[in-house]
Every structure is written in C-alpha cells, then in structure tokens.
Amino acid sequence: MLPSRSAPSTLHLALVLGTLTAFGPLSIDLYLPGLPGIARDLQASDALIQSTLATFVAGMALGQLIHGPLSDRLGRRLPLLIGSIIYTLASAACAMAPDATTLVVLRFVQALGGSAGVVVSRSVVRDLFGARESARMFSILMLVTGLAPITAPLIGGQILEVADWRALFWVLTGFGVVTMVLVLGMLPETLPDERRIVRAPLDVLRGYGEIARDRQFVGMALTGAGAFAAMFAYISASPFVFIELYGVTPSSYGWIFGGNALGLVLAAQLNRHLLRRSRPEAILRAGLGLSAVAALVFLGVLWLRPGDLPPLLPPLFVVVAMVGIAGPNTTAIALGAYATRAGSASALLGTLQFVVGAIAAALVGVLADGTGRPMGLVMAGAAAFALLCFLVTARPAPPAAT
C-alpha cells in the first residue's frame, strides 16, 4: 500500500513510473533513424556514431550505481529530480554538438541523468509491492514503457522528413522537462525516513559485494542481461543493416522497429496474465527457450539468404518480444529478497544489464563486415547466454539477508 493519503492510483503510478523508465528506450530509439544522417552531417564513421549508443548504455550502467544508493539514503524523489535536470541539460547540449566526439561525451552525461529514472522507478515498485505483485506491476510498466520503442522510431522518422537530426534531441529535452513536472506533481515519496539507510561509500561498496554474492540474484540479473543484450545488438546495428544494406527508408524502418516493440509489449501483457496461474520461473524457462531458437533461425536466414528481408522479420519479432517475458520476471525475482536495499539491488541489476548490453553493442561494431551477420551472431550468442544462465545459476536459493 502506498504510504501517503495523496498517493496516486495504480494507473497514475504506472503512468509516472513508465515515463521514468522510458528514459532509456526513448533516448535510444528516437534517434536511431537519424544515425546514418548524423554520420554524414558530422563527417564521422558509422562506427564512431554507433559508439554514441555504447557510451549512452555505459552511462546508464554507471549512473544506476550512483543513483541507487542515493535513493536508499535520500528517498526516491530527490535523485529523480536531480537526474531529470542533468538529462534535460545534456539533451539540449546534444542538440548543439559541433562534432561527433562531443556528441559521444554528451550522450554519456545524458545517460548519467536518465539512469535515475530507470533505477529509482524499480525501487519504488519494490517499496510498494511483494514479489508476484511486483512482476505484475513490471509487466504493466512494460506496456507503458513499450510505447516508447513503438512510437519513437516512427516519430523520429517523421521528424527527419521535415528537420535534421538535431531536432530529435530538442524533443528529448522537452521529454526531460515533462518528467520533472510528473515527479513534482504526481509521485509521492515512497521511502519514509525511518526506512532510509545512511552508509559511507565503503559500506555502499561492501553492500554491493554482499548482493553480488547472492547466487539467485546474480543468476537472474545475468539472465535478464542476456535477453537485453540480444535486443541491444539489434538496436545498435539495425539502422545500418536495414537502411543501408536492405535499402529501407528511415520512416519504413520506424514501422519495422515499432512492430517489434509492439511484440515486446504484447508479451509483457501475456506474462501478466500467465502469472495468475504459473510461477515466474516456469514462464521464464519457456520464453528463454523460444528466444534462443528464434535467434538461431534469425542467424541462419542472415547467413543463408543475405539480402532477403521478409524471412528475417518473424524470428526477429520473437527475439524482441521475449524480452517482455524476461524483463519483468527476472527483475521481480532478483529484487524479491531486498526490501531494505531495493535501491542498491536495483542499481546493481540495471548496471549488469546495461554493461552486458554495451558489450553486445560494441561487439557488433567490432565484428562489422558490411553484412548483417555480426548482428545475428551477437543476438544468438546473447540469447543462448541468457538461457544458460537461467538453467545453470538461477536455481532456488535461500533468501539473502537484508
């Protein structure tokens, strides 16, 4: 139950938290159709412009390690407001970046601010709900958050029809302002003073070490990270693969990307209904297995039928959709034992996901050979990694002490 008389309804809470978790997907997906154009305008290589995604993901990972413990100490609202301000200012600076190197650095700063929304929103859910209820709430958030990857590439493609890529970052600047208004006006403080934890920096590091020794936490975190890594490999390479190799227009790319994101949203809502009669672990096992098979099919089509777009789309749809199964369940199970350290546990969870995602995105760039095969290889490897982590390490274990 929300600890405030003026607490919003579940619908309003999902709207606010979904908007906060959209910092990541919106900041990535909106500018994807513009990546080839950014490379041309700033006279930079495709690999350097792709690194703006890798550095953004790295900033999201590091920022969560900072904002998570801060939210356990200062409450949830203040870190959210600070992060939103940093994000808004960095977005405006990105819109005025004079060269590619500056843009890479500013994307890192932008992510440091936006990471507050991602990590603290998970902590708010853990403040208010138990394990199974949290999984359902995360599925609802996936619906709200899923609107970003559905609509953002479409909006980005349409903006690029009438303006250049800098307009995309002005839109993100406006989004930062909106999040500040929502936090101030609609989100109550969910961590009362008596539950806040004051720790010295060394104690924070020791706390991370304790959480990292929890076998179930690490297993679930890496399982979710593998699923997200497959999606990050797709996100980082698909603009160049589809637009430059397959000749898809930026607006058509937006439709393809949005269709895959719709699959993620639908899978998350299916997960919410399945949780009424099945354990999260059972749902995860099926979803991860299906994702691994689809990723192998996707790689096979890339290898055996290069240049043939239609056969690629169904297995790609399945791989992305299964993130809607993996994300809510791995998050709920991993955070289930950490009522008093939800911020730190959420930060470590998110950091592992984004670090593995950044590695996947960078690996696609390293392996780039002018075809879509590197994207398929990394996606298949990540999907197999997720399934393996679940089967080997994510076995039932005693709850960690909090």
PDB file of C-alpha atoms in Angstrom, residues 8-293:
ATOM      1  CA  PRO A   8      -1.882   8.156  -6.917  1.00  0.00           C
ATOM      2  CA  SER A   9      -3.888   5.251  -8.209  1.00  0.00           C
ATOM      3  CA  THR A  10      -2.155   2.257  -9.734  1.00  0.00           C
ATOM      4  CA  LEU A  11      -2.913   3.699 -13.170  1.00  0.00           C
ATOM      5  CA  HIS A  12      -1.336   7.059 -12.327  1.00  0.00           C
ATOM      6  CA  LEU A  13       1.606   5.327 -10.676  1.00  0.00           C
ATOM      7  CA  ALA A  14       2.156   3.189 -13.783  1.00  0.00           C
ATOM      8  CA  LEU A  15       2.000   6.320 -15.953  1.00  0.00           C
ATOM      9  CA  VAL A  16       4.637   8.162 -13.925  1.00  0.00           C
ATOM     10  CA  LEU A  17       6.950   5.183 -13.431  1.00  0.00           C
ATOM     11  CA  GLY A  18       6.516   4.091 -17.046  1.00  0.00           C
ATOM     12  CA  THR A  19       7.542   7.566 -18.189  1.00  0.00           C
ATOM     13  CA  LEU A  20      10.618   7.431 -15.946  1.00  0.00           C
ATOM     14  CA  THR A  21      11.675   4.013 -17.230  1.00  0.00           C
ATOM     15  CA  ALA A  22      11.233   5.349 -20.778  1.00  0.00           C
ATOM     16  CA  PHE A  23      14.359   7.498 -20.357  1.00  0.00           C
ATOM     17  CA  GLY A  24      16.422   4.642 -21.789  1.00  0.00           C
ATOM     18  CA  PRO A  25      14.328   3.367 -24.702  1.00  0.00           C
ATOM     19  CA  LEU A  26      13.138   6.805 -25.820  1.00  0.00           C
ATOM     20  CA  SER A  27      16.652   8.270 -25.756  1.00  0.00           C
ATOM     21  CA  ILE A  28      17.891   5.377 -27.878  1.00  0.00           C
ATOM     22  CA  ASP A  29      15.002   4.647 -30.204  1.00  0.00           C
ATOM     23  CA  LEU A  30      14.051   8.193 -31.201  1.00  0.00           C
ATOM     24  CA  TYR A  31      17.406   8.910 -32.822  1.00  0.00           C
ATOM     25  CA  LEU A  32      18.004   5.512 -34.426  1.00  0.00           C
ATOM     26  CA  PRO A  33      16.572   6.523 -37.843  1.00  0.00           C
ATOM     27  CA  GLY A  34      18.912   9.517 -37.780  1.00  0.00           C
ATOM     28  CA  LEU A  35      22.181   7.635 -37.203  1.00  0.00           C
ATOM     29  CA  PRO A  36      23.239   7.463 -40.884  1.00  0.00           C
ATOM     30  CA  GLY A  37      22.372  11.160 -41.270  1.00  0.00           C
ATOM     31  CA  ILE A  38      24.352  12.111 -38.145  1.00  0.00           C
ATOM     32  CA  ALA A  39      27.381  10.294 -39.551  1.00  0.00           C
ATOM     33  CA  ARG A  40      27.117  12.229 -42.823  1.00  0.00           C
ATOM     34  CA  ASP A  41      26.476  15.629 -41.202  1.00  0.00           C
ATOM     35  CA  LEU A  42      29.312  15.343 -38.674  1.00  0.00           C
ATOM     36  CA  GLN A  43      31.605  13.675 -41.230  1.00  0.00           C
ATOM     37  CA  ALA A  44      32.215  10.735 -38.922  1.00  0.00           C
ATOM     38  CA  SER A  45      32.468   6.993 -39.472  1.00  0.00           C
ATOM     39  CA  ASP A  46      29.500   4.729 -38.885  1.00  0.00           C
ATOM     40  CA  ALA A  47      31.466   3.017 -36.100  1.00  0.00           C
ATOM     41  CA  LEU A  48      32.047   6.301 -34.247  1.00  0.00           C
ATOM     42  CA  ILE A  49      28.381   7.276 -34.471  1.00  0.00           C
ATOM     43  CA  GLN A  50      27.385   3.793 -33.326  1.00  0.00           C
ATOM     44  CA  SER A  51      29.561   4.402 -30.267  1.00  0.00           C
ATOM     45  CA  THR A  52      27.114   7.116 -29.171  1.00  0.00           C
ATOM     46  CA  LEU A  53      24.817   4.204 -28.334  1.00  0.00           C
ATOM     47  CA  ALA A  54      27.527   2.256 -26.498  1.00  0.00           C
ATOM     48  CA  THR A  55      28.526   5.279 -24.421  1.00  0.00           C
ATOM     49  CA  PHE A  56      24.894   6.007 -23.622  1.00  0.00           C
ATOM     50  CA  VAL A  57      24.448   2.449 -22.393  1.00  0.00           C
ATOM     51  CA  ALA A  58      27.660   2.740 -20.347  1.00  0.00           C
ATOM     52  CA  GLY A  59      26.384   5.952 -18.778  1.00  0.00           C
ATOM     53  CA  MET A  60      23.119   4.241 -17.882  1.00  0.00           C
ATOM     54  CA  ALA A  61      25.090   1.462 -16.193  1.00  0.00           C
ATOM     55  CA  LEU A  62      27.357   3.743 -14.140  1.00  0.00           C
ATOM     56  CA  GLY A  63      24.582   6.171 -13.268  1.00  0.00           C
ATOM     57  CA  GLN A  64      22.474   3.449 -11.708  1.00  0.00           C
ATOM     58  CA  LEU A  65      25.302   2.545  -9.314  1.00  0.00           C
ATOM     59  CA  ILE A  66      25.248   6.167  -8.151  1.00  0.00           C
ATOM     60  CA  HIS A  67      21.506   6.869  -8.028  1.00  0.00           C
ATOM     61  CA  GLY A  68      20.523   3.546  -6.442  1.00  0.00           C
ATOM     62  CA  PRO A  69      22.317   4.018  -3.080  1.00  0.00           C
ATOM     63  CA  LEU A  70      21.437   7.723  -3.117  1.00  0.00           C
ATOM     64  CA  SER A  71      17.760   6.839  -3.325  1.00  0.00           C
ATOM     65  CA  ASP A  72      18.128   4.482  -0.332  1.00  0.00           C
ATOM     66  CA  ARG A  73      19.662   7.359   1.629  1.00  0.00           C
ATOM     67  CA  LEU A  74      17.810  10.466   0.398  1.00  0.00           C
ATOM     68  CA  GLY A  75      14.470   8.994  -0.640  1.00  0.00           C
ATOM     69  CA  ARG A  76      13.185   8.412  -4.147  1.00  0.00           C
ATOM     70  CA  ARG A  77      12.086  11.874  -5.306  1.00  0.00           C
ATOM     71  CA  LEU A  78      15.277  13.941  -4.901  1.00  0.00           C
ATOM     72  CA  PRO A  79      17.532  11.689  -7.027  1.00  0.00           C
ATOM     73  CA  LEU A  80      14.801  11.622  -9.677  1.00  0.00           C
ATOM     74  CA  LEU A  81      14.673  15.409  -9.828  1.00  0.00           C
ATOM     75  CA  ILE A  82      18.469  15.753  -9.956  1.00  0.00           C
ATOM     76  CA  GLY A  83      18.702  13.130 -12.679  1.00  0.00           C
ATOM     77  CA  SER A  84      15.953  14.782 -14.733  1.00  0.00           C
ATOM     78  CA  ILE A  85      17.747  18.129 -14.614  1.00  0.00           C
ATOM     79  CA  ILE A  86      21.047  16.597 -15.756  1.00  0.00           C
ATOM     80  CA  TYR A  87      19.270  14.712 -18.539  1.00  0.00           C
ATOM     81  CA  THR A  88      17.444  17.809 -19.781  1.00  0.00           C
ATOM     82  CA  LEU A  89      20.563  19.992 -19.899  1.00  0.00           C
ATOM     83  CA  ALA A  90      22.628  17.263 -21.590  1.00  0.00           C
ATOM     84  CA  SER A  91      19.904  16.684 -24.201  1.00  0.00           C
ATOM     85  CA  ALA A  92      19.925  20.361 -25.119  1.00  0.00           C
ATOM     86  CA  ALA A  93      23.721  20.244 -25.394  1.00  0.00           C
ATOM     87  CA  CYS A  94      23.493  17.181 -27.688  1.00  0.00           C
ATOM     88  CA  ALA A  95      21.246  19.183 -29.998  1.00  0.00           C
ATOM     89  CA  MET A  96      24.047  21.742 -30.353  1.00  0.00           C
ATOM     90  CA  ALA A  97      27.000  19.305 -30.545  1.00  0.00           C
ATOM     91  CA  PRO A  98      29.582  20.606 -33.056  1.00  0.00           C
ATOM     92  CA  ASP A  99      31.258  17.250 -33.763  1.00  0.00           C
ATOM     93  CA  ALA A 100      30.917  13.517 -33.226  1.00  0.00           C
ATOM     94  CA  THR A 101      33.353  13.278 -30.300  1.00  0.00           C
ATOM     95  CA  THR A 102      31.442  15.919 -28.362  1.00  0.00           C
ATOM     96  CA  LEU A 103      28.207  14.085 -29.082  1.00  0.00           C
ATOM     97  CA  VAL A 104      29.686  10.833 -27.739  1.00  0.00           C
ATOM     98  CA  VAL A 105      30.655  12.540 -24.461  1.00  0.00           C
ATOM     99  CA  LEU A 106      27.329  14.327 -24.090  1.00  0.00           C
ATOM    100  CA  ARG A 107      25.406  11.117 -24.658  1.00  0.00           C
ATOM    101  CA  PHE A 108      27.283   9.643 -21.694  1.00  0.00           C
ATOM    102  CA  VAL A 109      26.295  12.605 -19.493  1.00  0.00           C
ATOM    103  CA  GLN A 110      22.716  12.402 -20.754  1.00  0.00           C
ATOM    104  CA  ALA A 111      22.584   8.768 -19.692  1.00  0.00           C
ATOM    105  CA  LEU A 112      24.005   9.532 -16.239  1.00  0.00           C
ATOM    106  CA  GLY A 113      20.987  11.740 -15.631  1.00  0.00           C
ATOM    107  CA  GLY A 114      18.397   9.483 -17.256  1.00  0.00           C
ATOM    108  CA  SER A 115      19.580   6.444 -15.307  1.00  0.00           C
ATOM    109  CA  ALA A 116      17.935   7.858 -12.180  1.00  0.00           C
ATOM    110  CA  GLY A 117      14.508   7.263 -13.688  1.00  0.00           C
ATOM    111  CA  VAL A 118      15.325   3.677 -14.616  1.00  0.00           C
ATOM    112  CA  VAL A 119      16.783   2.569 -11.281  1.00  0.00           C
ATOM    113  CA  VAL A 120      14.569   4.534  -8.900  1.00  0.00           C
ATOM    114  CA  SER A 121      11.329   3.510 -10.615  1.00  0.00           C
ATOM    115  CA  ARG A 122      12.183  -0.147  -9.917  1.00  0.00           C
ATOM    116  CA  SER A 123      12.889   0.746  -6.290  1.00  0.00           C
ATOM    117  CA  VAL A 124       9.509   2.448  -5.981  1.00  0.00           C
ATOM    118  CA  VAL A 125       7.795  -0.732  -7.160  1.00  0.00           C
ATOM    119  CA  ARG A 126       9.764  -2.773  -4.620  1.00  0.00           C
ATOM    120  CA  ASP A 127       8.793  -0.259  -1.901  1.00  0.00           C
ATOM    121  CA  LEU A 128       5.121  -0.834  -2.567  1.00  0.00           C
ATOM    122  CA  PHE A 129       4.601  -4.427  -3.734  1.00  0.00           C
ATOM    123  CA  GLY A 130       5.553  -8.023  -2.956  1.00  0.00           C
ATOM    124  CA  ALA A 131       7.365 -10.368  -5.353  1.00  0.00           C
ATOM    125  CA  ARG A 132       4.481 -11.650  -7.509  1.00  0.00           C
ATOM    126  CA  GLU A 133       2.690  -8.290  -7.409  1.00  0.00           C
ATOM    127  CA  SER A 134       5.951  -6.652  -8.460  1.00  0.00           C
ATOM    128  CA  ALA A 135       6.175  -8.935 -11.502  1.00  0.00           C
ATOM    129  CA  ARG A 136       2.650  -7.894 -12.496  1.00  0.00           C
ATOM    130  CA  MET A 137       3.490  -4.218 -11.959  1.00  0.00           C
ATOM    131  CA  PHE A 138       6.656  -4.522 -14.026  1.00  0.00           C
ATOM    132  CA  SER A 139       4.539  -6.040 -16.798  1.00  0.00           C
ATOM    133  CA  ILE A 140       2.208  -3.030 -16.632  1.00  0.00           C
ATOM    134  CA  LEU A 141       5.243  -0.736 -16.777  1.00  0.00           C
ATOM    135  CA  MET A 142       6.447  -2.661 -19.811  1.00  0.00           C
ATOM    136  CA  LEU A 143       3.181  -1.702 -21.512  1.00  0.00           C
ATOM    137  CA  VAL A 144       3.699   1.996 -20.761  1.00  0.00           C
ATOM    138  CA  THR A 145       7.429   1.883 -21.470  1.00  0.00           C
ATOM    139  CA  GLY A 146       6.824  -0.153 -24.607  1.00  0.00           C
ATOM    140  CA  LEU A 147       5.055   2.782 -26.197  1.00  0.00           C
ATOM    141  CA  ALA A 148       8.467   4.464 -26.484  1.00  0.00           C
ATOM    142  CA  PRO A 149      10.112   1.929 -28.813  1.00  0.00           C
ATOM    143  CA  ILE A 150       6.845   1.595 -30.759  1.00  0.00           C
ATOM    144  CA  THR A 151       6.310   5.291 -31.357  1.00  0.00           C
ATOM    145  CA  ALA A 152       9.812   6.790 -31.046  1.00  0.00           C
ATOM    146  CA  PRO A 153      11.294   5.485 -34.327  1.00  0.00           C
ATOM    147  CA  LEU A 154       8.089   6.444 -36.146  1.00  0.00           C
ATOM    148  CA  ILE A 155       8.202   9.934 -34.668  1.00  0.00           C
ATOM    149  CA  GLY A 156      11.926  10.158 -35.336  1.00  0.00           C
ATOM    150  CA  GLY A 157      11.445   9.139 -38.951  1.00  0.00           C
ATOM    151  CA  GLN A 158       8.711  11.729 -39.436  1.00  0.00           C
ATOM    152  CA  ILE A 159      10.769  14.470 -37.791  1.00  0.00           C
ATOM    153  CA  LEU A 160      13.627  13.673 -40.155  1.00  0.00           C
ATOM    154  CA  GLU A 161      11.270  14.256 -43.081  1.00  0.00           C
ATOM    155  CA  VAL A 162      10.987  17.945 -42.134  1.00  0.00           C
ATOM    156  CA  ALA A 163      14.054  18.666 -39.960  1.00  0.00           C
ATOM    157  CA  ASP A 164      17.570  17.441 -39.307  1.00  0.00           C
ATOM    158  CA  TRP A 165      18.791  15.131 -36.550  1.00  0.00           C
ATOM    159  CA  ARG A 166      19.287  17.958 -34.045  1.00  0.00           C
ATOM    160  CA  ALA A 167      15.519  18.310 -33.728  1.00  0.00           C
ATOM    161  CA  LEU A 168      15.444  14.790 -32.248  1.00  0.00           C
ATOM    162  CA  PHE A 169      17.480  15.948 -29.251  1.00  0.00           C
ATOM    163  CA  TRP A 170      15.291  19.008 -28.751  1.00  0.00           C
ATOM    164  CA  VAL A 171      12.369  16.591 -28.444  1.00  0.00           C
ATOM    165  CA  LEU A 172      14.313  14.680 -25.782  1.00  0.00           C
ATOM    166  CA  THR A 173      14.948  17.976 -23.991  1.00  0.00           C
ATOM    167  CA  GLY A 174      11.203  18.519 -23.817  1.00  0.00           C
ATOM    168  CA  PHE A 175      10.741  14.984 -22.505  1.00  0.00           C
ATOM    169  CA  GLY A 176      13.137  15.772 -19.661  1.00  0.00           C
ATOM    170  CA  VAL A 177      11.050  18.777 -18.681  1.00  0.00           C
ATOM    171  CA  VAL A 178       7.887  16.646 -18.701  1.00  0.00           C
ATOM    172  CA  THR A 179       9.439  14.095 -16.333  1.00  0.00           C
ATOM    173  CA  MET A 180      10.325  16.817 -13.854  1.00  0.00           C
ATOM    174  CA  VAL A 181       6.729  18.024 -13.850  1.00  0.00           C
ATOM    175  CA  LEU A 182       5.388  14.475 -13.338  1.00  0.00           C
ATOM    176  CA  VAL A 183       7.750  13.740 -10.428  1.00  0.00           C
ATOM    177  CA  LEU A 184       6.898  17.027  -8.721  1.00  0.00           C
ATOM    178  CA  GLY A 185       3.158  16.762  -9.247  1.00  0.00           C
ATOM    179  CA  MET A 186       2.219  13.074  -9.223  1.00  0.00           C
ATOM    180  CA  LEU A 187       4.821  10.938  -7.445  1.00  0.00           C
ATOM    181  CA  PRO A 188       4.757  10.790  -3.634  1.00  0.00           C
ATOM    182  CA  GLU A 189       7.772   9.805  -1.579  1.00  0.00           C
ATOM    183  CA  THR A 190       7.587   6.017  -1.108  1.00  0.00           C
ATOM    184  CA  LEU A 191      10.575   5.579   1.214  1.00  0.00           C
ATOM    185  CA  PRO A 192       9.797   7.056   4.666  1.00  0.00           C
ATOM    186  CA  ASP A 193      12.589   8.474   6.819  1.00  0.00           C
ATOM    187  CA  GLU A 194      12.684   5.502   9.175  1.00  0.00           C
ATOM    188  CA  ARG A 195      13.477   3.117   6.293  1.00  0.00           C
ATOM    189  CA  ARG A 196      16.286   5.178   4.812  1.00  0.00           C
ATOM    190  CA  ILE A 197      19.830   3.853   5.108  1.00  0.00           C
ATOM    191  CA  VAL A 198      22.824   6.117   5.632  1.00  0.00           C
ATOM    192  CA  ARG A 199      26.026   4.426   4.516  1.00  0.00           C
ATOM    193  CA  ALA A 200      29.594   5.564   3.982  1.00  0.00           C
ATOM    194  CA  PRO A 201      30.985   4.993   0.471  1.00  0.00           C
ATOM    195  CA  LEU A 202      32.922   1.917   1.613  1.00  0.00           C
ATOM    196  CA  ASP A 203      29.779   0.498   3.186  1.00  0.00           C
ATOM    197  CA  VAL A 204      27.973   1.015  -0.126  1.00  0.00           C
ATOM    198  CA  LEU A 205      30.695  -0.939  -1.919  1.00  0.00           C
ATOM    199  CA  ARG A 206      30.534  -3.714   0.694  1.00  0.00           C
ATOM    200  CA  GLY A 207      26.763  -3.793   0.241  1.00  0.00           C
ATOM    201  CA  TYR A 208      27.194  -4.274  -3.482  1.00  0.00           C
ATOM    202  CA  GLY A 209      29.616  -7.095  -2.725  1.00  0.00           C
ATOM    203  CA  GLU A 210      27.073  -8.829  -0.487  1.00  0.00           C
ATOM    204  CA  ILE A 211      24.377  -8.590  -3.134  1.00  0.00           C
ATOM    205  CA  ALA A 212      26.786  -9.822  -5.813  1.00  0.00           C
ATOM    206  CA  ARG A 213      27.401 -12.989  -3.747  1.00  0.00           C
ATOM    207  CA  ASP A 214      23.702 -13.867  -3.844  1.00  0.00           C
ATOM    208  CA  ARG A 215      23.546 -16.728  -6.369  1.00  0.00           C
ATOM    209  CA  GLN A 216      19.883 -16.255  -7.248  1.00  0.00           C
ATOM    210  CA  PHE A 217      20.282 -12.501  -7.688  1.00  0.00           C
ATOM    211  CA  VAL A 218      23.302 -12.876  -9.968  1.00  0.00           C
ATOM    212  CA  GLY A 219      21.678 -15.675 -11.937  1.00  0.00           C
ATOM    213  CA  MET A 220      18.525 -13.666 -12.583  1.00  0.00           C
ATOM    214  CA  ALA A 221      20.455 -10.472 -13.280  1.00  0.00           C
ATOM    215  CA  LEU A 222      22.633 -12.188 -15.893  1.00  0.00           C
ATOM    216  CA  THR A 223      19.618 -13.954 -17.389  1.00  0.00           C
ATOM    217  CA  GLY A 224      17.880 -10.629 -17.892  1.00  0.00           C
ATOM    218  CA  ALA A 225      21.128  -9.073 -19.103  1.00  0.00           C
ATOM    219  CA  GLY A 226      21.479 -11.724 -21.799  1.00  0.00           C
ATOM    220  CA  ALA A 227      17.966 -11.072 -23.059  1.00  0.00           C
ATOM    221  CA  PHE A 228      18.572  -7.326 -23.106  1.00  0.00           C
ATOM    222  CA  ALA A 229      21.951  -7.829 -24.814  1.00  0.00           C
ATOM    223  CA  ALA A 230      20.254  -9.566 -27.735  1.00  0.00           C
ATOM    224  CA  MET A 231      17.961  -6.557 -28.061  1.00  0.00           C
ATOM    225  CA  PHE A 232      20.843  -4.066 -27.754  1.00  0.00           C
ATOM    226  CA  ALA A 233      22.732  -5.867 -30.534  1.00  0.00           C
ATOM    227  CA  TYR A 234      19.650  -5.486 -32.718  1.00  0.00           C
ATOM    228  CA  ILE A 235      19.148  -1.842 -31.727  1.00  0.00           C
ATOM    229  CA  SER A 236      22.747  -0.812 -32.379  1.00  0.00           C
ATOM    230  CA  ALA A 237      23.106  -2.453 -35.794  1.00  0.00           C
ATOM    231  CA  SER A 238      19.614  -2.473 -37.278  1.00  0.00           C
ATOM    232  CA  PRO A 239      19.580   1.143 -38.579  1.00  0.00           C
ATOM    233  CA  PHE A 240      22.644   0.453 -40.718  1.00  0.00           C
ATOM    234  CA  VAL A 241      21.601  -3.090 -41.655  1.00  0.00           C
ATOM    235  CA  PHE A 242      18.054  -2.222 -42.681  1.00  0.00           C
ATOM    236  CA  ILE A 243      18.542   1.300 -44.049  1.00  0.00           C
ATOM    237  CA  GLU A 244      21.914   0.939 -45.770  1.00  0.00           C
ATOM    238  CA  LEU A 245      22.101  -2.782 -46.636  1.00  0.00           C
ATOM    239  CA  TYR A 246      18.450  -3.536 -47.329  1.00  0.00           C
ATOM    240  CA  GLY A 247      17.509  -0.084 -48.664  1.00  0.00           C
ATOM    241  CA  VAL A 248      14.703   0.537 -46.169  1.00  0.00           C
ATOM    242  CA  THR A 249      13.729   4.212 -45.762  1.00  0.00           C
ATOM    243  CA  PRO A 250      14.011   5.807 -42.282  1.00  0.00           C
ATOM    244  CA  SER A 251      10.233   6.009 -41.963  1.00  0.00           C
ATOM    245  CA  SER A 252       9.795   2.366 -43.031  1.00  0.00           C
ATOM    246  CA  TYR A 253      12.497   1.380 -40.563  1.00  0.00           C
ATOM    247  CA  GLY A 254      10.407   3.075 -37.891  1.00  0.00           C
ATOM    248  CA  TRP A 255       7.478   0.815 -38.756  1.00  0.00           C
ATOM    249  CA  ILE A 256       9.641  -2.304 -38.571  1.00  0.00           C
ATOM    250  CA  PHE A 257      11.134  -1.249 -35.256  1.00  0.00           C
ATOM    251  CA  GLY A 258       7.755  -0.253 -33.861  1.00  0.00           C
ATOM    252  CA  GLY A 259       6.235  -3.581 -34.878  1.00  0.00           C
ATOM    253  CA  ASN A 260       8.925  -5.474 -32.993  1.00  0.00           C
ATOM    254  CA  ALA A 261       8.447  -3.252 -29.962  1.00  0.00           C
ATOM    255  CA  LEU A 262       4.724  -3.983 -30.094  1.00  0.00           C
ATOM    256  CA  GLY A 263       5.587  -7.658 -29.774  1.00  0.00           C
ATOM    257  CA  LEU A 264       7.545  -6.862 -26.599  1.00  0.00           C
ATOM    258  CA  VAL A 265       4.550  -5.037 -25.137  1.00  0.00           C
ATOM    259  CA  LEU A 266       2.132  -7.833 -26.006  1.00  0.00           C
ATOM    260  CA  ALA A 267       4.453 -10.448 -24.494  1.00  0.00           C
ATOM    261  CA  ALA A 268       4.699  -8.418 -21.284  1.00  0.00           C
ATOM    262  CA  GLN A 269       0.923  -8.299 -21.007  1.00  0.00           C
ATOM    263  CA  LEU A 270       0.678 -12.030 -21.717  1.00  0.00           C
ATOM    264  CA  ASN A 271       3.186 -12.515 -18.918  1.00  0.00           C
ATOM    265  CA  ARG A 272       0.974 -10.544 -16.542  1.00  0.00           C
ATOM    266  CA  HIS A 273      -1.917 -12.925 -17.197  1.00  0.00           C
ATOM    267  CA  LEU A 274       0.237 -16.060 -17.054  1.00  0.00           C
ATOM    268  CA  LEU A 275       1.473 -15.036 -13.592  1.00  0.00           C
ATOM    269  CA  ARG A 276      -2.029 -15.630 -12.227  1.00  0.00           C
ATOM    270  CA  ARG A 277      -1.575 -19.395 -12.641  1.00  0.00           C
ATOM    271  CA  SER A 278       2.141 -20.009 -13.234  1.00  0.00           C
ATOM    272  CA  ARG A 279       5.366 -19.294 -11.379  1.00  0.00           C
ATOM    273  CA  PRO A 280       7.724 -16.697 -12.908  1.00  0.00           C
ATOM    274  CA  GLU A 281      10.444 -19.350 -13.231  1.00  0.00           C
ATOM    275  CA  ALA A 282       8.273 -21.580 -15.413  1.00  0.00           C
ATOM    276  CA  ILE A 283       7.320 -18.684 -17.681  1.00  0.00           C
ATOM    277  CA  LEU A 284      10.963 -17.662 -17.962  1.00  0.00           C
ATOM    278  CA  ARG A 285      12.086 -21.138 -18.968  1.00  0.00           C
ATOM    279  CA  ALA A 286       9.636 -21.260 -21.861  1.00  0.00           C
ATOM    280  CA  GLY A 287      10.283 -17.700 -23.002  1.00  0.00           C
ATOM    281  CA  LEU A 288      14.061 -18.002 -22.954  1.00  0.00           C
ATOM    282  CA  GLY A 289      13.966 -21.280 -24.854  1.00  0.00           C
ATOM    283  CA  LEU A 290      11.753 -19.775 -27.534  1.00  0.00           C
ATOM    284  CA  SER A 291      14.046 -16.741 -27.788  1.00  0.00           C
ATOM    285  CA  ALA A 292      17.155 -18.911 -28.252  1.00  0.00           C
ATOM    286  CA  VAL A 293      15.529 -20.916 -31.038  1.00  0.00           C
TER     287      VAL A 293
END
